[in-house]
Short mmCIF file of C-alpha atoms in Angstrom, two decimals:
data_model
loop_
_atom_site.label_atom_id
_atom_site.label_comp_id
_atom_site.label_asym_id
_atom_site.label_seq_id
_atom_site.Cartn_x
_atom_site.Cartn_y
_atom_site.Cartn_z
CA MET A 1 92.26 114.51 116.06
CA GLN A 2 90.69 115.77 113.36
CA LYS A 3 89.19 113.69 111.18
CA ARG A 4 88.02 114.36 107.69
CA VAL A 5 84.63 113.72 106.95
CA LEU A 6 82.30 114.43 103.82
CA ILE A 7 78.47 114.01 104.27
CA THR A 8 75.78 113.49 101.00
CA GLY A 9 72.70 114.94 101.02
CA ALA A 10 74.48 117.38 103.31
CA ALA A 11 71.80 120.13 103.19
CA GLY A 12 69.21 117.80 103.62
CA PHE A 13 67.59 117.60 107.22
CA ILE A 14 69.45 115.20 109.46
CA ALA A 15 72.69 115.81 106.96
CA SER A 16 72.19 119.39 107.54
CA HIS A 17 72.31 118.93 112.09
CA LEU A 18 74.92 116.37 111.74
CA VAL A 19 76.76 118.99 109.22
CA ASP A 20 76.86 121.41 112.55
CA ALA A 21 77.69 119.08 115.63
CA LEU A 22 80.62 117.60 113.31
CA ILE A 23 81.94 121.06 112.70
CA LYS A 24 81.46 122.37 116.55
CA SER A 25 83.51 118.72 116.96
CA ASP A 26 86.37 120.28 115.33
CA ASN A 27 86.13 118.03 112.12
CA PHE A 28 86.26 118.87 108.54
CA VAL A 29 83.17 118.53 107.06
CA VAL A 30 82.51 118.25 103.16
CA GLY A 31 78.87 118.22 101.50
CA ILE A 32 77.70 117.16 99.00
CA ASP A 33 74.16 117.80 97.61
CA ASP A 34 72.26 118.74 94.07
CA LEU A 35 70.13 120.74 96.35
CA SER A 36 67.00 118.75 94.98
CA GLY A 37 65.37 118.11 98.16
CA GLY A 38 67.37 120.53 100.58
CA SER A 39 68.56 123.84 101.33
CA VAL A 40 71.42 125.85 101.34
CA ASP A 41 69.45 127.87 103.85
CA ASN A 42 70.60 124.46 106.32
CA LEU A 43 74.15 124.83 105.74
CA PRO A 44 76.88 126.66 108.72
CA LYS A 45 77.54 130.33 107.71
CA GLY A 46 79.71 132.27 109.22
CA THR A 47 83.76 132.71 109.55
CA ALA A 48 83.90 129.58 112.19
CA ALA A 49 82.09 127.44 109.78
CA VAL A 50 83.94 128.09 106.71
CA ASN A 51 87.36 127.70 108.19
CA ASN A 52 86.40 123.92 108.59
CA PHE A 53 83.57 123.37 106.38
CA LYS A 54 83.26 122.58 101.89
CA PHE A 55 80.02 122.10 99.94
CA TYR A 56 79.97 121.50 96.74
CA GLN A 57 75.93 121.93 94.72
CA VAL A 58 77.41 118.35 92.49
CA ASP A 59 75.48 115.67 91.84
CA ILE A 60 76.42 112.61 93.05
CA ALA A 61 75.72 110.40 89.73
CA ASN A 62 77.89 112.98 87.76
CA TYR A 63 80.87 110.32 88.14
CA SER A 64 84.39 112.65 87.59
CA HIS A 65 82.47 115.52 89.27
CA ALA A 66 82.06 113.16 92.43
CA GLU A 67 85.27 111.17 91.86
CA GLU A 68 86.98 115.13 91.81
CA ILE A 69 85.76 115.86 95.15
CA PHE A 70 86.70 112.55 96.75
CA ARG A 71 90.46 113.19 94.77
CA SER A 72 91.10 116.34 96.81
CA HIS A 73 89.35 115.96 99.77
CA ARG A 74 90.00 111.94 100.61
CA PRO A 75 87.66 111.42 103.25
CA GLN A 76 88.80 109.26 105.97
CA ILE A 77 84.63 109.21 107.61
CA ILE A 78 81.42 108.83 105.16
CA TYR A 79 78.11 109.71 105.95
CA HIS A 80 75.84 108.82 103.29
CA LEU A 81 72.39 109.95 103.70
CA ALA A 82 72.05 111.45 99.74
CA SER A 83 68.68 109.85 98.43
CA CYS A 84 65.75 110.10 96.84
CA ALA A 85 63.48 109.90 100.11
CA ARG A 86 60.02 109.50 98.60
CA GLU A 87 58.97 105.91 99.80
CA GLY A 88 55.61 106.51 98.69
CA ALA A 89 55.28 108.08 95.62
CA SER A 90 58.42 105.88 94.44
CA GLU A 91 56.24 103.24 92.45
CA LEU A 92 54.98 106.66 90.23
CA GLN A 93 58.76 107.09 89.75
CA PRO A 94 60.99 104.12 89.88
CA TYR A 95 63.94 104.91 87.68
CA LYS A 96 64.52 107.93 89.91
CA ILE A 97 64.60 106.22 93.33
CA THR A 98 67.11 103.33 91.90
CA LYS A 99 69.22 105.53 89.08
CA THR A 100 68.89 108.29 92.67
CA ASN A 101 68.96 106.23 95.39
CA VAL A 102 71.26 102.64 93.84
CA LEU A 103 73.46 104.20 91.69
CA THR A 104 74.15 107.09 93.50
CA SER A 105 75.51 104.62 96.96
CA SER A 106 77.24 102.58 94.19
CA ILE A 107 79.17 105.40 93.38
CA VAL A 108 79.76 106.75 96.41
CA LEU A 109 81.13 103.46 97.82
CA GLU A 110 83.61 103.05 95.18
CA LEU A 111 84.94 106.22 95.37
CA GLY A 112 85.00 105.62 99.15
CA ILE A 113 86.82 102.34 98.22
CA LYS A 114 89.63 103.67 96.19
CA TYR A 115 90.31 106.42 98.56
CA LYS A 116 90.87 103.90 101.38
CA MET A 117 88.02 105.64 103.34
CA GLU A 118 88.58 103.78 106.63
CA ARG A 119 84.23 103.85 107.95
CA LEU A 120 81.03 104.23 105.88
CA VAL A 121 77.56 104.37 107.74
CA PHE A 122 74.59 104.09 105.77
CA THR A 123 71.09 106.07 105.99
CA SER A 124 69.11 103.61 105.28
CA SER A 125 65.14 102.70 106.25
CA MET A 126 62.61 101.14 107.98
CA SER A 127 60.90 101.18 104.79
CA VAL A 128 63.02 97.68 104.48
CA TYR A 129 60.88 96.53 106.47
CA GLY A 130 58.20 96.14 104.61
CA LYS A 131 54.26 94.66 106.09
CA GLY A 132 54.59 92.72 109.39
CA LYS A 133 54.44 91.99 112.90
CA PRO A 134 55.79 96.01 114.31
CA PRO A 135 57.47 96.98 116.01
CA PHE A 136 59.97 96.09 113.81
CA ASP A 137 63.83 94.40 115.44
CA GLU A 138 66.44 94.52 113.55
CA LYS A 139 66.59 90.70 113.10
CA HIS A 140 62.67 90.81 111.11
CA PRO A 141 63.30 89.39 108.00
CA VAL A 142 63.70 92.44 104.70
CA ARG A 143 60.99 92.47 102.34
CA PRO A 144 60.24 95.75 101.65
CA VAL A 145 57.06 96.48 99.80
CA ASP A 146 57.89 99.24 97.31
CA PRO A 147 60.46 100.36 95.22
CA TYR A 148 62.17 102.70 97.77
CA GLY A 149 62.59 99.60 100.02
CA VAL A 150 64.17 97.95 97.60
CA SER A 151 66.19 100.42 97.03
CA LYS A 152 67.42 100.58 100.23
CA ALA A 153 67.42 96.73 100.87
CA ALA A 154 69.90 96.85 97.79
CA THR A 155 71.47 99.45 99.21
CA GLU A 156 72.64 98.15 102.27
CA GLN A 157 73.73 94.12 100.46
CA ILE A 158 76.35 96.33 98.13
CA LEU A 159 77.42 97.75 101.46
CA TRP A 160 77.94 94.78 103.04
CA GLN A 161 79.51 92.65 100.45
CA LEU A 162 82.10 95.55 99.52
CA ALA A 163 82.68 95.81 103.03
CA ASP A 164 84.23 92.74 103.21
CA THR A 165 85.97 92.33 100.37
CA TYR A 166 87.87 95.66 100.71
CA LYS A 167 88.32 95.76 104.96
CA PHE A 168 86.59 99.12 105.70
CA ASP A 169 83.72 99.55 108.91
CA GLY A 170 80.18 99.58 107.38
CA ILE A 171 77.22 100.53 110.04
CA VAL A 172 74.31 101.00 108.45
CA LEU A 173 71.33 102.74 110.61
CA ARG A 174 67.98 102.28 109.47
CA PRO A 175 66.26 105.89 111.68
CA HIS A 176 62.49 106.08 110.93
CA ASN A 177 60.10 109.18 110.99
CA VAL A 178 62.80 111.91 112.60
CA ILE A 179 60.88 114.94 112.63
CA GLY A 180 62.73 118.95 113.74
CA PRO A 181 63.67 121.71 112.19
CA HIS A 182 65.46 121.99 108.62
CA GLN A 183 62.76 119.78 107.22
CA ALA A 184 61.46 120.61 104.09
CA HIS A 185 57.74 121.26 104.31
CA TYR A 186 57.30 122.14 100.17
CA ASP A 187 57.27 118.67 98.66
CA ARG A 188 53.72 116.88 98.21
CA TYR A 189 55.25 113.40 98.21
CA ARG A 190 57.29 113.20 101.75
CA ASN A 191 57.76 115.09 105.16
CA VAL A 192 53.57 114.18 106.75
CA VAL A 193 54.77 117.28 109.67
CA GLY A 194 56.19 120.07 106.96
CA ILE A 195 53.29 119.55 105.00
CA PHE A 196 51.12 119.23 107.48
CA ILE A 197 52.43 122.59 108.75
CA ASN A 198 52.88 124.30 105.12
CA SER A 199 48.94 123.12 104.66
CA ILE A 200 47.89 125.05 107.57
CA LEU A 201 50.12 128.12 107.08
CA ARG A 202 48.00 127.80 103.46
CA GLY A 203 44.57 127.83 104.55
CA GLU A 204 44.55 123.79 103.04
CA PRO A 205 42.59 120.90 104.40
CA LEU A 206 45.35 118.17 106.22
CA TYR A 207 44.92 114.63 104.05
CA LEU A 208 45.12 111.83 105.52
CA PHE A 209 45.71 107.99 103.44
CA GLY A 210 44.09 105.36 105.69
CA GLU A 211 43.02 105.17 108.45
CA ASN A 212 44.29 105.13 112.37
CA HIS A 213 47.61 104.34 109.62
CA ARG A 214 50.24 104.20 112.73
CA ARG A 215 53.83 105.23 113.44
CA ALA A 216 56.61 106.42 116.51
CA PHE A 217 57.95 109.83 115.17
CA SER A 218 61.77 111.39 116.59
CA ASN A 219 63.26 113.83 117.66
CA ILE A 220 65.78 115.02 115.22
CA GLU A 221 67.49 116.13 118.98
CA ASP A 222 67.27 113.00 120.19
CA SER A 223 68.70 111.26 116.86
CA LEU A 224 71.26 112.87 116.26
CA PRO A 225 73.75 111.92 119.09
CA CYS A 226 72.56 108.33 117.34
CA PHE A 227 74.05 109.31 113.93
CA ILE A 228 77.31 111.29 115.87
CA ARG A 229 78.16 108.38 117.51
CA ALA A 230 77.92 106.16 114.31
CA GLY A 231 80.90 107.01 112.78
CA GLU A 232 83.07 106.94 115.89
CA ASP A 233 82.37 103.66 118.06
CA LYS A 234 84.81 100.86 116.78
CA ARG A 235 81.57 98.33 118.71
CA ILE A 236 79.33 99.22 116.15
CA VAL A 237 81.83 97.81 112.79
CA GLY A 238 79.30 95.45 110.91
CA GLU A 239 75.81 96.58 112.81
CA THR A 240 71.75 97.53 111.46
CA ILE A 241 70.84 99.74 113.90
CA ASN A 242 67.20 101.60 114.08
CA VAL A 243 67.34 104.63 114.88
CA GLY A 244 63.84 106.38 115.65
CA GLY A 245 60.85 106.90 118.35
CA LYS A 246 59.63 105.25 121.26
CA GLU A 247 55.82 106.07 121.25
CA PHE A 248 53.95 104.82 118.48
CA VAL A 249 51.19 107.25 117.68
CA THR A 250 47.95 107.41 115.28
CA VAL A 251 48.65 109.74 112.10
CA MET A 252 44.97 111.72 112.94
CA GLU A 253 47.06 112.17 116.51
CA LEU A 254 49.66 114.01 114.82
CA ALA A 255 48.11 115.99 112.49
CA GLU A 256 46.32 117.41 116.44
CA GLU A 257 49.41 117.71 117.77
CA VAL A 258 50.45 120.05 114.62
CA ILE A 259 47.07 122.02 114.98
CA LYS A 260 47.07 122.19 118.52
CA ASN A 261 50.97 124.49 117.93
CA MET A 262 48.99 126.54 115.42
CA PRO A 263 46.64 128.33 117.59
CA GLU A 264 46.75 131.29 116.07
CA PHE A 265 45.38 129.78 112.23
CA SER A 266 42.24 128.46 111.63
CA ARG A 267 41.38 124.94 112.24
CA PRO A 268 42.17 123.23 109.59
CA GLU A 269 39.45 120.57 108.12
CA ILE A 270 40.54 116.83 107.94
CA ILE A 271 40.37 115.22 104.70
CA GLN A 272 41.01 110.83 105.07
CA LEU A 273 41.37 108.92 102.32
CA LEU A 274 42.40 105.43 100.81
CA PRO A 275 45.78 104.12 101.59
CA ARG A 276 48.33 104.54 98.99
CA PRO A 277 49.78 101.84 97.45
CA HIS A 278 51.47 99.09 99.02
CA GLU A 279 51.10 101.77 101.94
CA VAL A 280 52.34 99.84 105.87
CA ALA A 281 49.86 101.00 108.23
CA ASP A 282 51.66 100.15 111.39
CA ALA A 283 55.00 100.76 111.43
CA TYR A 284 57.42 100.84 114.53
CA CYS A 285 60.67 100.03 115.69
CA THR A 286 62.49 98.40 118.29
CA THR A 287 65.00 100.75 119.98
CA ALA A 288 66.97 98.44 122.42
CA LYS A 289 69.40 98.17 120.15
CA SER A 290 70.16 102.04 119.14
CA GLU A 291 69.90 102.35 123.34
CA GLU A 292 72.54 99.24 123.62
CA LEU A 293 74.78 100.17 121.51
CA LEU A 294 74.95 104.68 120.35
CA GLY A 295 72.96 105.75 124.00
CA TYR A 296 70.03 107.07 122.15
CA LYS A 297 67.74 108.31 124.37
CA GLU A 298 64.12 110.04 124.50
CA THR A 299 65.08 113.22 126.30
CA HIS A 300 62.69 115.26 124.09
CA GLY A 301 60.21 113.28 122.49
CA TRP A 302 57.87 113.71 119.77
CA GLN A 303 55.69 116.45 120.61
CA ASP A 304 59.12 119.00 121.25
CA GLY A 305 60.03 117.62 118.28
CA VAL A 306 56.36 118.70 116.77
CA ARG A 307 56.33 122.21 118.76
CA ARG A 308 60.73 123.20 117.55
CA GLN A 309 59.62 121.86 113.21
CA VAL A 310 56.49 123.92 114.31
CA GLU A 311 58.18 127.67 115.69
CA TRP A 312 60.95 126.98 112.34
CA THR A 313 59.05 126.39 109.33
CA LYS A 314 56.83 129.81 110.83
CA ALA A 315 59.25 131.38 110.64
CA LYS A 316 60.46 130.60 106.42
CA GLY A 317 56.75 130.79 105.66
CA LYS A 318 54.95 129.75 104.37
CA ALA A 319 55.83 127.15 100.33
CA GLU A 320 54.42 126.77 97.77
CA TRP A 321 53.90 122.86 96.76
CA ARG A 322 57.16 121.37 94.24
CA TYR A 323 55.10 118.89 92.62
CA ASP A 324 57.24 116.71 90.14
CA ASP A 325 56.03 115.20 86.36
CA LEU A 326 54.87 111.77 87.55
CA PRO A 327 55.86 109.63 84.47
CA LEU A 328 53.30 106.83 86.30
CA LYS A 329 50.00 107.45 87.02
CA PRO A 330 47.59 105.23 88.90
CA GLU A 331 44.03 105.35 88.32
CA ALA A 332 43.38 106.03 92.14
CA MET A 333 45.50 108.68 91.81
CA PRO A 334 46.12 110.51 94.99
CA THR A 335 44.27 114.18 95.62
CA PRO A 336 47.22 115.25 96.94
CA TRP A 337 49.37 114.78 94.73
CA ILE A 338 47.31 115.89 91.83
CA LYS A 339 49.21 119.36 90.74
CA PRO A 340 46.51 122.55 90.02
#
């Protein structure tokens, strides 16, 4: 039976893949995005897609505009992915992070309850774990060390409190370091693979924060089935589940993998910088729960994710860097974040 599905942040990286998949499953999909971090080019085109898809370029923080969409479509399932995902820069723009993440989430939850949603899948983040001994499992204490992590942890708590009161199905996914096509490569503050690719396209150095920091990168092709199942499976109601790669690598190894996939370009200089404020050196998660409940499989792997993202980004072409006028500037401002 066709479901009415609403996806926030629909033009973003993970969400746009989710839009495509749910349309193919014959759902009616409503997408909302203000295009501050996503691109309309990521969204479906063509008659078949138009019949099953409606897109609104709207800032969800505008309550009345958001309510018009909820009232018109009364979504049964909501995937809430809209956020400002600049974790590293969140201490430099804390107001923007909390407004975009916590206020927007509260509006989505309130309107979802008001218009009788059945289920909300919230895309949180590994950042809620903060510092500790990886791999982090879902029982690891929630101790975020930056405003971005705090905003995700706060939204999780609001979700669970409201789900208990209003009896809708709540699920929290904590993805980490997902990579692949559709990921923005122009943002100076997020998406390390995209930044590396664009830097090589532009003939610029690669900047690495810290020394041998380790992460587990996840191919969107491996992670996407988990997001789809989260909107369907009754067994996972009330669960919090990590979603991401099984194999951790250093960021230096990641840089070398990107370089390997761009042999036609000059090898870039690699410059190591001091860690960003409160940056966690080693951060990766367990996969046992996602394998058991969401059927997570490492079928494609992170190297294939890098390869596919390189191919997609090269087809898009090099981009001008996008900078914000950051309201706060630390004494040791990271070199790549300083607008020329």
